[in-house]
Coordinates of C-alpha atoms in Angstrom, one line a residue:
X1 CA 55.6 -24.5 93.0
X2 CA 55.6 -26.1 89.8
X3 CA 57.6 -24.6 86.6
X4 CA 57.1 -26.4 83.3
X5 CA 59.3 -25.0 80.1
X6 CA 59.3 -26.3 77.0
X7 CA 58.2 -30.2 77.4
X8 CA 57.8 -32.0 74.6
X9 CA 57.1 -35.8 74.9
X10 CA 57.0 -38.3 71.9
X11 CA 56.0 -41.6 71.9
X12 CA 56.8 -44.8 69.0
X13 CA 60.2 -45.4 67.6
X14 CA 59.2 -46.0 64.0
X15 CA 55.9 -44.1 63.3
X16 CA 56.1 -41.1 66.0
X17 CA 53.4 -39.7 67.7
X18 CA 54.3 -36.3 69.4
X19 CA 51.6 -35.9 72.7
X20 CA 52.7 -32.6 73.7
X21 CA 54.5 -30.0 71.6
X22 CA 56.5 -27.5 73.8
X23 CA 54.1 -26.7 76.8
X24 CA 55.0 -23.7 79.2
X25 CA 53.2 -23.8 82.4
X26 CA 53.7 -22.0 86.0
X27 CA 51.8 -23.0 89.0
X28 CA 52.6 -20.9 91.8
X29 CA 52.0 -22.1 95.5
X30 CA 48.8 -22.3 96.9
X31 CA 47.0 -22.3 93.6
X32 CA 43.6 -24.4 92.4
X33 CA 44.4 -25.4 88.9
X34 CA 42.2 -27.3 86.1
X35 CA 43.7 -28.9 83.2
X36 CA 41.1 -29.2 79.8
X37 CA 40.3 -30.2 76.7
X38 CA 39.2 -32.9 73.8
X39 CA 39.9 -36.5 74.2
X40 CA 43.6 -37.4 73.0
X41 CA 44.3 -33.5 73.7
X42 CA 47.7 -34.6 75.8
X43 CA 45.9 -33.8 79.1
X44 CA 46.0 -37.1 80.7
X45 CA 50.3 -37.3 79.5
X46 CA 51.0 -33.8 81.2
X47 CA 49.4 -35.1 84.1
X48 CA 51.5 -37.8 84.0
X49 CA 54.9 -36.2 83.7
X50 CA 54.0 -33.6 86.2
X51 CA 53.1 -37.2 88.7
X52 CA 57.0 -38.6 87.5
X53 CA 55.3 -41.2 85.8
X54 CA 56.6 -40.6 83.3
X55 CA 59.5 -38.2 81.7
X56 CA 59.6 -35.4 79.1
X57 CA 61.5 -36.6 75.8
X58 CA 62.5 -32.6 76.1
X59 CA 62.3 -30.0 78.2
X60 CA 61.9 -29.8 82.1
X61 CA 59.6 -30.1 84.6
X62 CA 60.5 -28.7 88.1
X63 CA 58.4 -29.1 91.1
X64 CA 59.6 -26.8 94.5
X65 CA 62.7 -26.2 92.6
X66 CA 63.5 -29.6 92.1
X67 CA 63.9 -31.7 89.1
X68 CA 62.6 -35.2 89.5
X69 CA 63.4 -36.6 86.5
X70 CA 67.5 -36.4 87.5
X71 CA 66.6 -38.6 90.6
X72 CA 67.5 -42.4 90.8
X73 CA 64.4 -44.9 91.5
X74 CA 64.9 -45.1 95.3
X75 CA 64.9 -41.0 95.5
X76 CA 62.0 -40.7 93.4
X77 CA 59.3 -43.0 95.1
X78 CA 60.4 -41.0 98.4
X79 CA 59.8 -37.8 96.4
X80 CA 56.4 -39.4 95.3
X81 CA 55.5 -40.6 98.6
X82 CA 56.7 -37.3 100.6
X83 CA 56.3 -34.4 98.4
X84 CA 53.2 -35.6 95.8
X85 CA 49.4 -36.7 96.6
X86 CA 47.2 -38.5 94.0
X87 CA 43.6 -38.4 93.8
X88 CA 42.3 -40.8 91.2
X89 CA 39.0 -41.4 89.1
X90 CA 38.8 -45.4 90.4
X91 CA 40.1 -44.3 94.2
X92 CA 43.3 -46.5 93.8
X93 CA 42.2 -47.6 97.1
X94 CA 43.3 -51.3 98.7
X95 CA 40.4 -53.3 99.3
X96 CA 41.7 -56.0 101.6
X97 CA 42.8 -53.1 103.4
X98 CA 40.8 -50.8 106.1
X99 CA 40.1 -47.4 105.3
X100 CA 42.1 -46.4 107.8
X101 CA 45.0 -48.4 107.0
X102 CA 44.7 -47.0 103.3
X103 CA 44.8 -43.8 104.2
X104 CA 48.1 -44.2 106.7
X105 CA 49.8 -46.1 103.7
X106 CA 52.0 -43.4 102.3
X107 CA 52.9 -42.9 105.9
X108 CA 53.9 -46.7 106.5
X109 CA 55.9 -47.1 103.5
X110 CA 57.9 -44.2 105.2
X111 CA 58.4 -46.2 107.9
X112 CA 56.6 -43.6 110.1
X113 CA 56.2 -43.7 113.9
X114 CA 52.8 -45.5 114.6
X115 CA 52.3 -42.7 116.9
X116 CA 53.0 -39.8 114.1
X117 CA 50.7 -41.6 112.4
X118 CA 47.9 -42.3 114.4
X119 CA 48.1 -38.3 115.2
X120 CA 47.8 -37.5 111.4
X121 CA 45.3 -40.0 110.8
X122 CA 42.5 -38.6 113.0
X123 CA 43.8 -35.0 112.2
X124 CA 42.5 -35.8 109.0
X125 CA 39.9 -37.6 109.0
X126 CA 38.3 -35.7 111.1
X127 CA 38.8 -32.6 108.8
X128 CA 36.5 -34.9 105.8
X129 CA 34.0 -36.2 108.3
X130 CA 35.1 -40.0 107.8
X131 CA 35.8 -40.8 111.6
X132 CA 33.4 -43.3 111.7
X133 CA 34.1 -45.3 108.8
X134 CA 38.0 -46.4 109.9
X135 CA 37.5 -49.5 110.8
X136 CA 35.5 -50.6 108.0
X137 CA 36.7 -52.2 104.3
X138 CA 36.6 -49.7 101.8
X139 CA 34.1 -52.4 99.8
X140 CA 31.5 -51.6 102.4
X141 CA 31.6 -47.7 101.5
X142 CA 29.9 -45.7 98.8
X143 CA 32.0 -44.5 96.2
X144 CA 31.5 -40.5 98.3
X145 CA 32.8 -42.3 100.8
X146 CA 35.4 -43.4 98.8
X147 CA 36.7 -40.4 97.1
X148 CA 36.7 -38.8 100.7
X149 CA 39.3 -41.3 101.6
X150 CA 40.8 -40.6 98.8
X151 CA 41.6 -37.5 99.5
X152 CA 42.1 -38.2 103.1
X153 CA 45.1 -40.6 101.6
X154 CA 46.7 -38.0 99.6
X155 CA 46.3 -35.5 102.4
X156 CA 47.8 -37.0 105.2
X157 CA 51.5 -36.2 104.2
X158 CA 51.1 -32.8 103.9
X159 CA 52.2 -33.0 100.0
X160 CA 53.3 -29.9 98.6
X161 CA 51.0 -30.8 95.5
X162 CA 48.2 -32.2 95.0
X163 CA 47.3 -34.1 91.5
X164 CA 43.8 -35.0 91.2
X165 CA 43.2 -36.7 88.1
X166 CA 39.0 -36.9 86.8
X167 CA 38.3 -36.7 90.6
X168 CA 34.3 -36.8 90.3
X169 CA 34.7 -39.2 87.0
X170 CA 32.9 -42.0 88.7
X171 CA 30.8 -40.2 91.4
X172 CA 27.2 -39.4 91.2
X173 CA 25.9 -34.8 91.3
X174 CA 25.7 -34.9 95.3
X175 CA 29.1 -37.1 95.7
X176 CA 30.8 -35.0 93.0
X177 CA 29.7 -31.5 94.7
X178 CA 31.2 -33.1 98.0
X179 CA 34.1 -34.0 96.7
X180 CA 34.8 -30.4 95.0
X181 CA 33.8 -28.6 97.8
X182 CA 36.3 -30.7 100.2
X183 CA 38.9 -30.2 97.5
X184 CA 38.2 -26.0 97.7
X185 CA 38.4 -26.4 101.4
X186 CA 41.3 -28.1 101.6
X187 CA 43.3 -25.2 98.8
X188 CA 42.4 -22.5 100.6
X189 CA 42.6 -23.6 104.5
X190 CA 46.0 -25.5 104.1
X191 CA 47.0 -23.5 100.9
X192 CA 47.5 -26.8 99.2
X193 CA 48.3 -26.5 95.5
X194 CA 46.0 -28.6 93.3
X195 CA 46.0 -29.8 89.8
X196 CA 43.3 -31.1 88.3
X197 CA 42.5 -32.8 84.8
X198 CA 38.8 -33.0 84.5
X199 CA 36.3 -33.2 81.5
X200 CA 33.6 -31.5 83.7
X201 CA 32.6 -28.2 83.5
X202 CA 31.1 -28.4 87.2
X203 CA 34.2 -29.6 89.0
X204 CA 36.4 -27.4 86.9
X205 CA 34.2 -24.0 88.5
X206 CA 35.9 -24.6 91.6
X207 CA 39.1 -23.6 90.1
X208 CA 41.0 -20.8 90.2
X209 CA 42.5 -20.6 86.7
X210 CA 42.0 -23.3 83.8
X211 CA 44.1 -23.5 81.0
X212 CA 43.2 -25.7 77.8
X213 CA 44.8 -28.0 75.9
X214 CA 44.3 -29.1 72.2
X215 CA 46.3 -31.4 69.9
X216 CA 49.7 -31.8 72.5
X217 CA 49.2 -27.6 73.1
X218 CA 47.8 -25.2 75.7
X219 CA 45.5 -23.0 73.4
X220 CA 43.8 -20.5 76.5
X221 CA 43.1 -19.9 79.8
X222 CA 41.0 -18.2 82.1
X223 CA 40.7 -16.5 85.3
X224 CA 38.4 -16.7 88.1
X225 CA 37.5 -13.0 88.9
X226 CA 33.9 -13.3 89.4
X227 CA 31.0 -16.1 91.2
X228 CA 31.6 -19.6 90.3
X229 CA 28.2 -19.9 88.5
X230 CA 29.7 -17.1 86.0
X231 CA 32.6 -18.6 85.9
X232 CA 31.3 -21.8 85.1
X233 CA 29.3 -20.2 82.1
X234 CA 33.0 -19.0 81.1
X235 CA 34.2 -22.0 80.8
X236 CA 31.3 -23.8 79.0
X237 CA 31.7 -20.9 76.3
X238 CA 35.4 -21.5 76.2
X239 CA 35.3 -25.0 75.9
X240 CA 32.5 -24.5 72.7
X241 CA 35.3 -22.6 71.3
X242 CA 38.0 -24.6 71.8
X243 CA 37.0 -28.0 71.8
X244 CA 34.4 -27.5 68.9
X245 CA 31.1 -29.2 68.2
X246 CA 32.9 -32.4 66.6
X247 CA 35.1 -33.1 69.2
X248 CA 35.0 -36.2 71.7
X249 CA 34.7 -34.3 75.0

């Protein structure tokens, strides 16, 4: 699903400042994913590249065999809108829009048929329990409610990856469990493959596999063989000895 060899990305044309030194990464299809490490570790820049945000100064990212970076502008906001869903920290959500019209968006910049996606929209919102709230402006939701649409938005195309970027940043313990749990649901009942850069050792336990990242490098991972709850005392004892005691978390 997503192949990452050698990516190097620099920043400054004077004074350089190198944010990732030669990463290698495979993801394959289907996986759950969590990205980690310190503040300024080059987690929130991988993220970015992997999105098509931005580009590698070297090296090459390739996502279902494809390159992204050799597209032209046109080609590549179709690949972000079909192939690509984003779940962010602050929602990204419209708010002079419905909740329902947010979450059909990627859909009408396709120029979708209304009937398409009036089909996917209750498809999925009936999967994240947020029938009711449709008609209503996403100010008048909580910020659970949010998140769910969110998800619901990056869902509805059927991406073939799913970048969640500090996805219970902003959410409160009951929201944030929600949110995780809906995220689980949706990997392993649509076999979506998710990527996730989070800071929190709760929403990273839903993972599959986490791999670390310190100074522009990926210094470990792990594997979830056993309960979350153990799993979750892995990582907190991997991030002690990674991250280290004076480090900005």
């Amino acid at each position: 699903m997503l192949k990452i060899e050698n990516v190097r990305k620099v920043y400054g044309n004077g004074v350089q400042y190198e944010a990732l030194k030669g990463i290698d990464l495979t993801v394959d299809d289907g996986e759950f994913i969590g990205i980690m490490g310190p503040s300024g570790s080059g987690k929130s820049t991988l993220l970015n590249l992997i999105a098509t945000i931005d580009t590698p100064t070297t090296g090459s990212i390739e996502i279902d065999g494809v390159n992204p970076a050799a597209f032209n502008q046109e080609k590549l906001a179709k690949f972000r809108r079909r192939e690509l869903g984003f779940i962010f920290q602050d929602f990204n959500l419209m708010p002079t829009l419905t909740v329902e019209e947010n979450i059909v968006l990627p859909l009408t910049l396709d120029g979708e048929k209304v009937a398409v996606m009036k089909r996917a929209l209750h498809e999925v919102a009936a999967t994240l329990g947020i029938e009711s709230l449709l008609k209503k402006r996403i100010g008048n939701i909580s910020g659970g409610q949010a998140q769910r649409v969110a998800v619901a938005r990056a869902m509805i195309h059927q991406p073939r990856l799913v970048l969640a970027d500090e996805p219970t940043g902003n959410l409160d313990s009951k929201s944030s469990k929600d949110t995780m749990e809906l995220l689980e649901q949706l990997n392993t009942e649509n076999r979506s493959t998710v990527l996730m850069v989070t800071h929190d050792p709760f929403a990273a336990s839903y993972c599959q596999r986490i791999v670390f990242i310190k100074d522009g490098e990926l210094v470990h991972e792990i594997h979830r063989t056993e309960s979350r709850r153990e799993f979750y005392d892995k990582i907190m004892y991997s991030l002690r000895e990674i991250v280290g005691a004076n480090d900005e978390f």
